[in-house]
Short mmCIF file of C-alpha atoms in Angstrom, two decimals:
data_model
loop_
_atom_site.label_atom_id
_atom_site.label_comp_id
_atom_site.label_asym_id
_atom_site.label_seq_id
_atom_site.Cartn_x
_atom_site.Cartn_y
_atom_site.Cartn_z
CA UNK Z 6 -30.96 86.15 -76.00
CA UNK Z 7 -32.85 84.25 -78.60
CA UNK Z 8 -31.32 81.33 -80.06
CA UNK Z 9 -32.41 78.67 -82.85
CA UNK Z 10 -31.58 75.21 -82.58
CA UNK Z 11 -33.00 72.29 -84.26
CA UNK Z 12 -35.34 70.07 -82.39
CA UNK Z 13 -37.24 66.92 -82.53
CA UNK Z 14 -37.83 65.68 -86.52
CA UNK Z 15 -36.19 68.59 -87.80
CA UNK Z 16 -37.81 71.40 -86.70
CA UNK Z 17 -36.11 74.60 -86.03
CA UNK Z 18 -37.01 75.98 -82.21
CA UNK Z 19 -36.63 79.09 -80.97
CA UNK Z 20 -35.26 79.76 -77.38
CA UNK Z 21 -35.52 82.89 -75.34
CA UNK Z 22 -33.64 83.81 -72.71
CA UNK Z 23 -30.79 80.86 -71.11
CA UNK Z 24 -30.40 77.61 -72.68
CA UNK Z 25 -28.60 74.77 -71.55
CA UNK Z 26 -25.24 73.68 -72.62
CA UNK Z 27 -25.24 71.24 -75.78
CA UNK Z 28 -23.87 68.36 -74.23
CA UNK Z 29 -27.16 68.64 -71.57
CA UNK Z 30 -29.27 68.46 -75.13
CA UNK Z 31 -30.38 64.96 -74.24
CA UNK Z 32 -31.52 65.48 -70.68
CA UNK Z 33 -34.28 68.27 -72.28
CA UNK Z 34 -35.08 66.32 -75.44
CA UNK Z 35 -38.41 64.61 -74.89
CA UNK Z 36 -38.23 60.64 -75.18
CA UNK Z 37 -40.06 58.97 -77.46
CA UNK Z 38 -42.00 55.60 -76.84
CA UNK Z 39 -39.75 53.36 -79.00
CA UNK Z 40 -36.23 55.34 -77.11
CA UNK Z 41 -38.37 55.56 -73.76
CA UNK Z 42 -38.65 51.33 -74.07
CA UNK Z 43 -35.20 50.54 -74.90
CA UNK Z 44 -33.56 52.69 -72.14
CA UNK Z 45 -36.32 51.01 -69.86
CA UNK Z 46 -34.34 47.85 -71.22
CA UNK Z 47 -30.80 49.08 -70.74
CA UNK Z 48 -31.50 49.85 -67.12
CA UNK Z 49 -33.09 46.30 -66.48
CA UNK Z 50 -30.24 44.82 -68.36
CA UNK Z 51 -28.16 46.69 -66.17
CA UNK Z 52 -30.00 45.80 -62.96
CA UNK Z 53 -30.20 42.08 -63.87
CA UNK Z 54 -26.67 41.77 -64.49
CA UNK Z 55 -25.90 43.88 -60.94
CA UNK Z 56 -28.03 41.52 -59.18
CA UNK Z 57 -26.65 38.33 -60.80
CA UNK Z 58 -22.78 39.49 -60.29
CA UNK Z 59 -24.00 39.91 -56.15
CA UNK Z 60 -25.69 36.86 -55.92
CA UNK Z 61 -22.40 35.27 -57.08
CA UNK Z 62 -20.04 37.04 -54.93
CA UNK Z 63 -22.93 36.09 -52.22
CA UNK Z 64 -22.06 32.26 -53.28
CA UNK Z 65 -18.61 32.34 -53.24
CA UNK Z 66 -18.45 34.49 -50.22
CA UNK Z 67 -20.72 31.73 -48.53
CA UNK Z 68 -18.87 29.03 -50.12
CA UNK Z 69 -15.53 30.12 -48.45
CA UNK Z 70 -16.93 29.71 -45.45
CA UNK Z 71 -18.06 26.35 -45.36
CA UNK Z 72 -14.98 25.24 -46.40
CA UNK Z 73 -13.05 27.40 -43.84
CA UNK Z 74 -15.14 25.96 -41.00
CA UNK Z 75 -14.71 22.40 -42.38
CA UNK Z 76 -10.90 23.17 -42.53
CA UNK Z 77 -10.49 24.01 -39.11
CA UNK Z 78 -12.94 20.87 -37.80
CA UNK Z 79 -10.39 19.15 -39.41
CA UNK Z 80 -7.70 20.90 -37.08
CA UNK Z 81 -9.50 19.92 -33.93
CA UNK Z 82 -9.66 16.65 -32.10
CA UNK Z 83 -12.36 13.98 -33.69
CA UNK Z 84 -15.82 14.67 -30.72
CA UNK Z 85 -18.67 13.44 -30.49
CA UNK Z 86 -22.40 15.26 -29.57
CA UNK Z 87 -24.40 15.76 -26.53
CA UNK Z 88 -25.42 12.43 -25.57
CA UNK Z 89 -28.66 11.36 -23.78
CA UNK Z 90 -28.97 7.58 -22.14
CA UNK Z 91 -31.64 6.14 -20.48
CA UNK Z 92 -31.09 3.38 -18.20
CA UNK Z 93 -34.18 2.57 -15.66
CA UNK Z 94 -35.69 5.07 -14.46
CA UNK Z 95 -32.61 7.99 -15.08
CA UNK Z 96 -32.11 9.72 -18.25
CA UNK Z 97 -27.78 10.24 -18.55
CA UNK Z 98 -27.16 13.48 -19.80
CA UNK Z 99 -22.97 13.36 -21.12
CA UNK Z 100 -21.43 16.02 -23.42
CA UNK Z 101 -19.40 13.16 -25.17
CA UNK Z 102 -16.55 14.62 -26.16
CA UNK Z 103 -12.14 14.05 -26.22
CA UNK Z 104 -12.12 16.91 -24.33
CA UNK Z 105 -10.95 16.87 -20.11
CA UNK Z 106 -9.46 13.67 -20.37
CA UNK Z 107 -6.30 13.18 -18.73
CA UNK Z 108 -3.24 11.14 -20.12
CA UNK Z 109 -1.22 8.86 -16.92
CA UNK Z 110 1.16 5.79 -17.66
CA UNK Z 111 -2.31 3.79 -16.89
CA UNK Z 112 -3.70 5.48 -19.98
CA UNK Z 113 -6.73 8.37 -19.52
CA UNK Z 114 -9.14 9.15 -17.11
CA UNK Z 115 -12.23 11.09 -16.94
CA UNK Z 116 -14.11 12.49 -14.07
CA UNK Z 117 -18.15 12.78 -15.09
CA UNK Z 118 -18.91 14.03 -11.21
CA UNK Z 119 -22.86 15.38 -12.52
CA UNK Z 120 -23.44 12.93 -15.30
CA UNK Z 121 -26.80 11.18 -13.48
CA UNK Z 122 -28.76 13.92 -11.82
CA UNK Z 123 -29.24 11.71 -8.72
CA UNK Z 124 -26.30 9.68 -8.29
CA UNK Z 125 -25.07 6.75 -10.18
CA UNK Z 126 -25.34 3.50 -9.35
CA UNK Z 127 -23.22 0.05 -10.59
CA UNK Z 128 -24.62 -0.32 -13.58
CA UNK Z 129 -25.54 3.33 -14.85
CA UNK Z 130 -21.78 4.11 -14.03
CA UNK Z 131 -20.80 1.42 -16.68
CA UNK Z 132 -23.06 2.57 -19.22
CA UNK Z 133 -21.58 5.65 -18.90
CA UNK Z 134 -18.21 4.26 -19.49
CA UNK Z 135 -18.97 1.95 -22.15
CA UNK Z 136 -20.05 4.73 -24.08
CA UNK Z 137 -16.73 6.52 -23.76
CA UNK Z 138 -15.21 3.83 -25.04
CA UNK Z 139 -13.71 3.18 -21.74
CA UNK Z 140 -14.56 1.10 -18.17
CA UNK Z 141 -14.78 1.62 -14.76
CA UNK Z 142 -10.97 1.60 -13.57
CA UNK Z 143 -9.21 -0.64 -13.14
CA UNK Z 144 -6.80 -0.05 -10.15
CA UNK Z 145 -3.77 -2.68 -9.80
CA UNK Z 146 -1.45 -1.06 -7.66
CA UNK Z 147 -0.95 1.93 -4.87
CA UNK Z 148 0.63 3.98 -7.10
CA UNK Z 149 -2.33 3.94 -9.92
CA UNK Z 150 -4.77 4.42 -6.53
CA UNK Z 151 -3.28 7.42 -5.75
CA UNK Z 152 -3.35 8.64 -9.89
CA UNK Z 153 -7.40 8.30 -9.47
CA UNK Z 154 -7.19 10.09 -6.04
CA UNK Z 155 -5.08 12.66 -7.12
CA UNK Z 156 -7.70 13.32 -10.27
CA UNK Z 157 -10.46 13.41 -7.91
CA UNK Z 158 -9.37 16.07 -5.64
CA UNK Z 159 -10.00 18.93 -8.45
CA UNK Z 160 -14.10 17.42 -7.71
CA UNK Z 161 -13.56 15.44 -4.22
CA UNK Z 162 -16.38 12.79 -4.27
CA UNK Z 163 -16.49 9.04 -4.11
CA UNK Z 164 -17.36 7.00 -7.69
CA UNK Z 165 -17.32 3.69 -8.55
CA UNK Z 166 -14.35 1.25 -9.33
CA UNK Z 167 -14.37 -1.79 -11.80
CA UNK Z 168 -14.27 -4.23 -8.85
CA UNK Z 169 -17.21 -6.58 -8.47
CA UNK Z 170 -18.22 -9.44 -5.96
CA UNK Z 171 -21.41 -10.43 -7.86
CA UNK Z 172 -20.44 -14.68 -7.97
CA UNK Z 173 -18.78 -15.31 -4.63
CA UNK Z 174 -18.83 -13.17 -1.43
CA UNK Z 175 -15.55 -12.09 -0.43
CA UNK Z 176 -13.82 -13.25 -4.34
CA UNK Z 177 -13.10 -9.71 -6.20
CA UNK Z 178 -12.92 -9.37 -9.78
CA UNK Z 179 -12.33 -7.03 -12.34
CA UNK Z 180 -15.26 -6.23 -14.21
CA UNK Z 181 -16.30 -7.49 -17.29
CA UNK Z 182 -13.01 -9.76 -17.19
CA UNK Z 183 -12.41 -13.01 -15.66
CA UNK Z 184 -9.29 -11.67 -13.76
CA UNK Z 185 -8.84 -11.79 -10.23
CA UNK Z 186 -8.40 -8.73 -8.46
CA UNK Z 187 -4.89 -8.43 -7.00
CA UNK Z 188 -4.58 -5.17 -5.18
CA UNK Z 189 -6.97 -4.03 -2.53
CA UNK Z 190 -7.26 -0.91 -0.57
CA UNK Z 191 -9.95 -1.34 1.79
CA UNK Z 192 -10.58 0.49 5.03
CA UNK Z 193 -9.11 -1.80 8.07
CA UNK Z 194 -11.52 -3.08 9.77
CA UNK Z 195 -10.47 -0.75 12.96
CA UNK Z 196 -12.29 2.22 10.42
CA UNK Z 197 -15.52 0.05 9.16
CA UNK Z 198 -17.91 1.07 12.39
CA UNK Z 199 -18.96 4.46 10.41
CA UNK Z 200 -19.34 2.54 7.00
CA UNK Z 201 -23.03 0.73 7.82
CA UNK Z 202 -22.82 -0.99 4.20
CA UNK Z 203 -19.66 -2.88 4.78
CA UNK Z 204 -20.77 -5.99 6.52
CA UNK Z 205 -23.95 -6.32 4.18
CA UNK Z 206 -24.27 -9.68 1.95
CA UNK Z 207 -25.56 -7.14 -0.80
CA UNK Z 208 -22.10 -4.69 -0.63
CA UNK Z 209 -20.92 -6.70 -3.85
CA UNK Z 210 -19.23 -3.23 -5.61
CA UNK Z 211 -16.75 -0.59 -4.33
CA UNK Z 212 -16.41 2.94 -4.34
CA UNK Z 213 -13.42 5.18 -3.71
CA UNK Z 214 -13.86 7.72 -1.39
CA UNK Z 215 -11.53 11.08 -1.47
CA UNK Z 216 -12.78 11.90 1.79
CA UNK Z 217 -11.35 8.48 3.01
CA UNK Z 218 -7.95 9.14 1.87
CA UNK Z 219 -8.42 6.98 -1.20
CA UNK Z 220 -9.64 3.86 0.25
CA UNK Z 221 -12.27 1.71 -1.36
CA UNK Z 222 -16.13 1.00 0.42
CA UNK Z 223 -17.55 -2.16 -0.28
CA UNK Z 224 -21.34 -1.16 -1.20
CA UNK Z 225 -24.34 -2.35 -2.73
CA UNK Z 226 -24.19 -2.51 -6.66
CA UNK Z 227 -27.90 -0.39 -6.87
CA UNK Z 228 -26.71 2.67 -4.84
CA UNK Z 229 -26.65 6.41 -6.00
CA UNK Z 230 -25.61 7.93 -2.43
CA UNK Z 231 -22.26 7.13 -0.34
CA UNK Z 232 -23.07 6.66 3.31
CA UNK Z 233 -22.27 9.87 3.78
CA UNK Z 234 -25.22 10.97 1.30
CA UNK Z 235 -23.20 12.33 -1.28
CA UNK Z 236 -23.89 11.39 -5.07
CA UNK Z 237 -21.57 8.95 -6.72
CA UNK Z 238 -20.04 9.98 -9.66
CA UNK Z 239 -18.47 8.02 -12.45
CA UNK Z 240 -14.72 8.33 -13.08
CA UNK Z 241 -13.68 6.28 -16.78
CA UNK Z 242 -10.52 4.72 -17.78
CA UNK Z 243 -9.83 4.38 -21.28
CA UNK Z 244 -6.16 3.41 -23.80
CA UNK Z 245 -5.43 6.66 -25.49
CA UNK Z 246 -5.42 6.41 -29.36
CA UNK Z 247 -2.46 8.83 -29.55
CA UNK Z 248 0.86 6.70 -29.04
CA UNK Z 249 3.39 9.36 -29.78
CA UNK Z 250 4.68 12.57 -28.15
CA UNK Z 251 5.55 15.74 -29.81
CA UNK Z 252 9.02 14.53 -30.70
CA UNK Z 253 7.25 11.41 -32.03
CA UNK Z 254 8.70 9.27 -29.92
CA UNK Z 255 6.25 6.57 -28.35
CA UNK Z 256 5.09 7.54 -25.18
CA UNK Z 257 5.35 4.84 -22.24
CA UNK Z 258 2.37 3.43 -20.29
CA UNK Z 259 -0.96 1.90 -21.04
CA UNK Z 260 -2.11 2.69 -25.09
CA UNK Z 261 -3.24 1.18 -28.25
CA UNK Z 262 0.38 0.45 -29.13
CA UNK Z 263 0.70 -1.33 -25.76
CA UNK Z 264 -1.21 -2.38 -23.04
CA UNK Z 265 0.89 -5.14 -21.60
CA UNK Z 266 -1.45 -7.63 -22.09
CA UNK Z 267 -2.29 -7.69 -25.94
CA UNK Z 268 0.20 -9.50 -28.08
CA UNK Z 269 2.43 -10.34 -25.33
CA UNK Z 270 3.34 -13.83 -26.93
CA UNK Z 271 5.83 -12.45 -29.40
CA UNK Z 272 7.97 -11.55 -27.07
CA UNK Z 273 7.49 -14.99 -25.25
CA UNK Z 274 9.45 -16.81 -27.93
CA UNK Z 275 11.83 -18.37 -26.58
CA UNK Z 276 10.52 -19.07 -23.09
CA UNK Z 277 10.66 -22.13 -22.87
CA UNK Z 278 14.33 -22.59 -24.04
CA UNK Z 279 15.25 -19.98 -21.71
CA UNK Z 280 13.55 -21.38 -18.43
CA UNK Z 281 14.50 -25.10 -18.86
CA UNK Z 282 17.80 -27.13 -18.30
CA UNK Z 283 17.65 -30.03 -20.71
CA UNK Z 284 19.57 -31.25 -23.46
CA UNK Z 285 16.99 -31.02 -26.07
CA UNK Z 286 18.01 -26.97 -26.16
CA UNK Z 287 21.90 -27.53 -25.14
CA UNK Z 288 23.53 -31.13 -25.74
CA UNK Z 289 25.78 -29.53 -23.15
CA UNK Z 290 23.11 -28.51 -20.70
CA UNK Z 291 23.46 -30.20 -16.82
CA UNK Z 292 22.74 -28.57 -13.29
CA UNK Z 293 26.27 -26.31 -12.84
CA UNK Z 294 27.13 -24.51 -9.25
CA UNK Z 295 28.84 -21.12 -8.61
CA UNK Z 296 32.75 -21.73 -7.97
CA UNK Z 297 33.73 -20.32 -4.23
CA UNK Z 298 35.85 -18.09 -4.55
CA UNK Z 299 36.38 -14.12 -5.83
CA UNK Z 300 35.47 -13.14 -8.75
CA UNK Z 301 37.98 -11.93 -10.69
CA UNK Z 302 36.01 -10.82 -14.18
CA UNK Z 303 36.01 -7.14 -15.05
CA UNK Z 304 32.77 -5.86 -15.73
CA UNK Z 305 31.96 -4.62 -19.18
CA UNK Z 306 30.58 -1.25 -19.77
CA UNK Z 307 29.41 0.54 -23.05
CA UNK Z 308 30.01 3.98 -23.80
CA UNK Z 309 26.69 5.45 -24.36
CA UNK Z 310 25.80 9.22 -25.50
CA UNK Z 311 24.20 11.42 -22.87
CA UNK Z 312 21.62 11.72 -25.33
CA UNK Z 313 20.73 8.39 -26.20
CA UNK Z 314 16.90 7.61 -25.69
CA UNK Z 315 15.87 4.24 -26.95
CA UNK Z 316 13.19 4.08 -28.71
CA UNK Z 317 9.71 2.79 -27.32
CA UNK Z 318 8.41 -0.36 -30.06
CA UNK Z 319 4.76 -1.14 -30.25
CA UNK Z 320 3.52 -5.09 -29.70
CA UNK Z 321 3.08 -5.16 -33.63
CA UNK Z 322 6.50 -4.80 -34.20
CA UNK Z 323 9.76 -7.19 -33.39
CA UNK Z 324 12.59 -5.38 -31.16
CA UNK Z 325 15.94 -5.59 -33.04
CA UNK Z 326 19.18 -5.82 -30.99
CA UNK Z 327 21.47 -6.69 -33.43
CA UNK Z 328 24.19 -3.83 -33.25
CA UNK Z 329 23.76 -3.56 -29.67
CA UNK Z 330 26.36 -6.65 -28.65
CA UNK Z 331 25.85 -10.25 -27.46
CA UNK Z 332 24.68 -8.45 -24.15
CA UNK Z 333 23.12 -5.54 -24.66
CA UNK Z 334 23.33 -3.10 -21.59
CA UNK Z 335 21.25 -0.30 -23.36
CA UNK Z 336 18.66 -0.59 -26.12
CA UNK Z 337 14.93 -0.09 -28.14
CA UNK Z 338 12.20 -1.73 -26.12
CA UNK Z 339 8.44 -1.75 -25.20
CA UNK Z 340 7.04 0.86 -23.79
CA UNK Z 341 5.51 -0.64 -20.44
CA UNK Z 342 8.22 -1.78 -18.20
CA UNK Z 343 8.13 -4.46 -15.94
CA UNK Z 344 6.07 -4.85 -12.64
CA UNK Z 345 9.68 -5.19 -9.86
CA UNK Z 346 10.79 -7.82 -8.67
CA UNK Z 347 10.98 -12.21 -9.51
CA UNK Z 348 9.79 -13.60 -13.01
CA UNK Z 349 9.81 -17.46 -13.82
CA UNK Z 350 10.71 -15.64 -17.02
CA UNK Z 351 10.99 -11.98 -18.41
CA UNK Z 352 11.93 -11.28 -22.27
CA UNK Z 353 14.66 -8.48 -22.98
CA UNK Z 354 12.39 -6.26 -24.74
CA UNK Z 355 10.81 -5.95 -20.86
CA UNK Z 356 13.78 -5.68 -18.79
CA UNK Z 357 15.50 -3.27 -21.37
CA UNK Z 358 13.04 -0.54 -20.83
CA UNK Z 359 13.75 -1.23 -16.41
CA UNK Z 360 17.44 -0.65 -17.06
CA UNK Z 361 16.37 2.79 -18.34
CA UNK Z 362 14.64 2.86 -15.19
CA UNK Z 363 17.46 2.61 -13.11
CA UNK Z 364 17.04 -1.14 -12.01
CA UNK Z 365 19.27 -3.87 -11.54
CA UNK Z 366 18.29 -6.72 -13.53
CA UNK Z 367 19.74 -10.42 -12.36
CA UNK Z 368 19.85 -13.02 -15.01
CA UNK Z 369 20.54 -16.57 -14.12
CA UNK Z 370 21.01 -19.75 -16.41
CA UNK Z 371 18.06 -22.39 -16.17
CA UNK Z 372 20.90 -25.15 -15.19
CA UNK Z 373 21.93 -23.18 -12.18
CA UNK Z 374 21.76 -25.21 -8.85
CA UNK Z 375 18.39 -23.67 -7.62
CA UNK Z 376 19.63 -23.17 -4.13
CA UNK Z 377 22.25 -20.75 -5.53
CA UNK Z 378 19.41 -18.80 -7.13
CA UNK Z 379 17.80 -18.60 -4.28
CA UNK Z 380 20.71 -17.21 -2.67
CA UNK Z 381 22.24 -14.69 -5.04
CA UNK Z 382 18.57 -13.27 -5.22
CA UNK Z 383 18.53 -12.38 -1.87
CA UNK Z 384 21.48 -10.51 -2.41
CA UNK Z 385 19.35 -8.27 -5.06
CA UNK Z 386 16.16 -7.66 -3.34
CA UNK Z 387 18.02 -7.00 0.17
CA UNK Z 388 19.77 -4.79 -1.65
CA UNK Z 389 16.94 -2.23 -3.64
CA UNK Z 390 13.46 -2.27 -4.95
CA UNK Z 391 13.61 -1.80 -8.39
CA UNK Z 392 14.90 -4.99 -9.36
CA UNK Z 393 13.95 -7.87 -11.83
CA UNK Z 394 15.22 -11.53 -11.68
CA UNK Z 395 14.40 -13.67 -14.29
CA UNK Z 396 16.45 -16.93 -16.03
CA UNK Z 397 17.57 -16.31 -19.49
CA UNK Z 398 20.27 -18.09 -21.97
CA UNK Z 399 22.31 -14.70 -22.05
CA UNK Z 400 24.55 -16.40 -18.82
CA UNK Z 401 26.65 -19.27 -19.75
CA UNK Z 402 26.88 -22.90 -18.22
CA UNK Z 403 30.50 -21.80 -16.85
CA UNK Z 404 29.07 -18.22 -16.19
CA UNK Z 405 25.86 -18.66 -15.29
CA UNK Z 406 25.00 -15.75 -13.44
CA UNK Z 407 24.73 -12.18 -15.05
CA UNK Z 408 24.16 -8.72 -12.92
CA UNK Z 409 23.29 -5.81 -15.65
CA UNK Z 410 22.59 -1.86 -14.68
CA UNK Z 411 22.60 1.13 -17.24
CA UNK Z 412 25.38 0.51 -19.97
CA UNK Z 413 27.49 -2.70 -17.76
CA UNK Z 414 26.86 -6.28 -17.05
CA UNK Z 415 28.94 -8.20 -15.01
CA UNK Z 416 29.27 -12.27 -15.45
CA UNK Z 417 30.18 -14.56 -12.67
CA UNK Z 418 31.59 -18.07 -12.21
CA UNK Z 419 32.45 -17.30 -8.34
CA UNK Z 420 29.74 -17.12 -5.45
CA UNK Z 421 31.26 -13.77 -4.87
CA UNK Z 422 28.46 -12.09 -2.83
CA UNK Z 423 30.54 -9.23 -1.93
CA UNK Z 424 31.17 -8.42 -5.42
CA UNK Z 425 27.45 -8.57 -6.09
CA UNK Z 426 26.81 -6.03 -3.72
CA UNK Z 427 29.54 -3.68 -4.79
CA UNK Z 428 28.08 -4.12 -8.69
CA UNK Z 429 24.82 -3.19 -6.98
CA UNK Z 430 25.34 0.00 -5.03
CA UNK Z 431 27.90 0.69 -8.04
CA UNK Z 432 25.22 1.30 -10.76
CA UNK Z 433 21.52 1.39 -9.34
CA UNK Z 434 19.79 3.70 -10.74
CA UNK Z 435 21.44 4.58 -13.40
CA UNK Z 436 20.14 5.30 -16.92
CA UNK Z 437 18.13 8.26 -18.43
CA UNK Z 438 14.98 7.63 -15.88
CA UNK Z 439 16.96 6.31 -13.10
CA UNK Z 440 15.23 8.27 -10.30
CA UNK Z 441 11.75 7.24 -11.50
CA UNK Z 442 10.13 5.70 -9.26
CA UNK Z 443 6.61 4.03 -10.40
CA UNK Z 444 6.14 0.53 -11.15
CA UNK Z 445 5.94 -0.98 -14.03
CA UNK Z 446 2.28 -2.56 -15.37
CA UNK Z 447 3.52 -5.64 -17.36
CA UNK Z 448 3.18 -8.38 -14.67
CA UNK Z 449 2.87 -11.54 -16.98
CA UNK Z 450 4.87 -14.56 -15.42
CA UNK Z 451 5.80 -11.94 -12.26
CA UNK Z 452 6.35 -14.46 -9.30
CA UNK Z 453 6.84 -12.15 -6.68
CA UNK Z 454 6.33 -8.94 -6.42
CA UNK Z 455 9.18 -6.58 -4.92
CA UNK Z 456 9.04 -4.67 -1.65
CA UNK Z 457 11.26 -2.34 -0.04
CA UNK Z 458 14.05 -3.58 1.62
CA UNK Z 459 14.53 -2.76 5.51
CA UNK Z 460 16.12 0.09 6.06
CA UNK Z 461 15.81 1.68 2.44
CA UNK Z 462 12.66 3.29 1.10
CA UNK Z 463 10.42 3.63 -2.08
CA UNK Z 464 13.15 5.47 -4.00
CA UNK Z 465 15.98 3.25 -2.81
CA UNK Z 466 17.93 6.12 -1.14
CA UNK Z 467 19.30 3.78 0.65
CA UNK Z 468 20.99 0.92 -1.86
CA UNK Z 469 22.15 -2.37 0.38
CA UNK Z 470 21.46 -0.98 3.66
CA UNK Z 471 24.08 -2.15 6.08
CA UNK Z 472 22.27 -5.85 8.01
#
């Protein structure tokens, strides 16, 4: 077929055979320089705008990102980087972190068992520490020993302990601290013949040894190697920065909120009224004896909710007992108990938290005859090991001696010992905790510490065994 159509500048065109549909006329129309340029044009436009449109989906995209990685930092616990210490001759190689630390009533420790690629010795071991934030521990009593032994055994080797003999042979210290060591748990000396660095002048540090059960080997400060030849490795103690628990209640033991040592004096008031007989606190005050006799008082008891739990009160805070009675029997307190056993003087806020505990707390008047003290006391710590004794101003001067458990206090004006005892086996360990058994750490003022009575045991099965 032959058909005419107008082409380019008006001129008529003749086509034989097909042609193409008029709406593919601009496909087959030739382009001329000026059309040829601009579409050139459009499709750069085009391109440039493509291009700029990706590059900001690119940003935002990338953007998102950061700020979804920053949001979940923010989720995890505050760490720190790969550290690198050189001390000597060593290089310390620590991946300083929050991470492995583990949370006890004596606050947290950390096992570092390949931190120094050849052992540790005295000195590295502190470094090591100090860099944690932490120390050496610090071990007071058997039951924090066997805290550090029990960490140990998931990497059984010995490491140093915060105990030094650098000034004085024989005089133990803690560590950076002008206290006197108090606890020991040497080997006997029945056990020393295998242990070559006991008897040395230079064995001024200790190490605990798993393998040993748990006790301590007095070494030289500058070794790496137990005399068995196995590396030392550091172990660090540390107060944990996170006071509460999930139920945001604030946890006992050793922490920034307490330590038992830290702001102690605001609870020590009102010790001196409380610990002395004289008339400049009492115009009425004189030395007063126990009646004989039976005692005839009923003891007072509160009725408390199964699911009362007194709340735990940081140092930087006072305790409030108003509400509570004139003798409170339950109540808010710190959160380190107190060390069992005889105090020339305890505050409340101390004791509280060992009736929780399941103690019997004695509580004498300063004016009584100290001979009857020293009696009715006997009567307690015969009778069970978690016990405190302290003076306070709660008794009166015609009922100066007080016996409190969980929720009841009973007052005497008789030397009744029989009724002591009865109050005794009547309400030990009671309370929410009553059957736990660790001691407390705040031992400020403690005069002696308790011991288990013959015939009982650690968890006072036995309360006033028969004698």
């Amino acid at each position: 077929d032959t058909v005419e159509s107008e082409g380019p500048l008006g001129a008529v065109v003749k086509c034989e055979g097909p042609c193409l549909h008029s709406d593919m006329k601009d496909l087959t129309e030739p382009l001329l320089p000026e059309l040829h340029q601009d579409r050139n044009q459009d499709i750069c436009e085009k391109k440039s705008i493509n291009l700029s449109r990706l590059g900001t989906v690119l940003v935002i995209t990338f953007t998102t990102f950061i700020l979804l990685l920053i949001i979940l930092a923010a989720q995890l616990p505050p760490q720190q980087t790969m550290g690198m210490t050189t001390i000597g001759s060593q290089t310390l190689f620590s991946n300083l972190d929050n991470l492995g630390w583990v949370r006890t009533i004596y606050g947290e420790y950390k096992l570092f068992p390949d931190i120094c690629l050849a052992g540790c010795d005295f000195d590295e071991a502190v470094a090591v520490c100090e860099e944690q934030g932490g120390h050496l521990p610090f071990i007071q009593s058997e039951e924090e020993n066997e805290e550090v032994k029990s960490i140990l055994s998931t990497s059984p080797q010995s490491v140093w302990i915060g105990l030094i003999s650098k000034y004085r042979t024989g005089s133990w210290q803690l560590y950076k601290t002008e206290d006197a060591a108090t606890y020991f748990n040497f080997l006997t000396e029945d056990n020393e013949e295998s242990h070559q660095s006991h008897d040395d002048e230079d064995a001024r540090c200790v190490i605990l040894e798993v393998d040993d059960g748990g006790k301590w080997i007095k070494t030289g400060c500058s070794q790496r190697k137990d005399d068995k030849g196995g590396l030392v490795g550091v172990i660090c103690q540390r107060l944990p920065n996170v006071t509460e628990d999930v139920s945001m209640r604030v946890m006992m033991g050793k922490s920034a909120c307490d330590d038992g040592q830290k702001g102690i004096e605001r609870d020590l008031q009102n010790l001196e009224r409380d610990t002395e007989c004289n008339e400049k606190h009492n115009n009425d005050d004189r030395i007063v004896k126990l009646k004989e006799g039976t005692e005839t008082m009923a003891e007072h008891c509160d009725k408390i909710h199964e699911k009362y739990v007194p709340n735990h009160v940081c140092m930087n805070q006072a305790v409030d007992y108003s509400g509570f009675g004139i003798i409170p029997t339950h109540g808010p307190h710190r959160p380190n108990w107190a060390s069992f056993g005889e105090y020339s003087y305890l505050p409340i806020e101390r004791w509280q938290h060992n009736l929780e505990h399941g103690c019997v707390v004695l509580l004498y008047h300063p004016c009584l005859d100290h001979h009857e003290v020293t009696m009715v006391k006997s009567v307690l710590s015969g009778c069970m090991r978690k016990h405190i004794i302290t003076p306070s101003r709660l008794p009166s001067l015609t009922r100066p001696l007080m016996l409190l458990a969980w929720g009841c206090y009973l007052e005497f004006q008789f030397k009744d010992l029989h009724r002591m005892r009865s109050f005794i086996s009547s309400h030990a360990l009671g309370g929410p905790e009553g059957n736990y058994t660790k001691d407390g750490l705040y031992t400020h003022l403690q005069m002696i510490k308790a011991e288990i009575p013959e015939g009982s045991d650690r968890k006072d099965s036995i309360v006033c065994p028969p004698l």
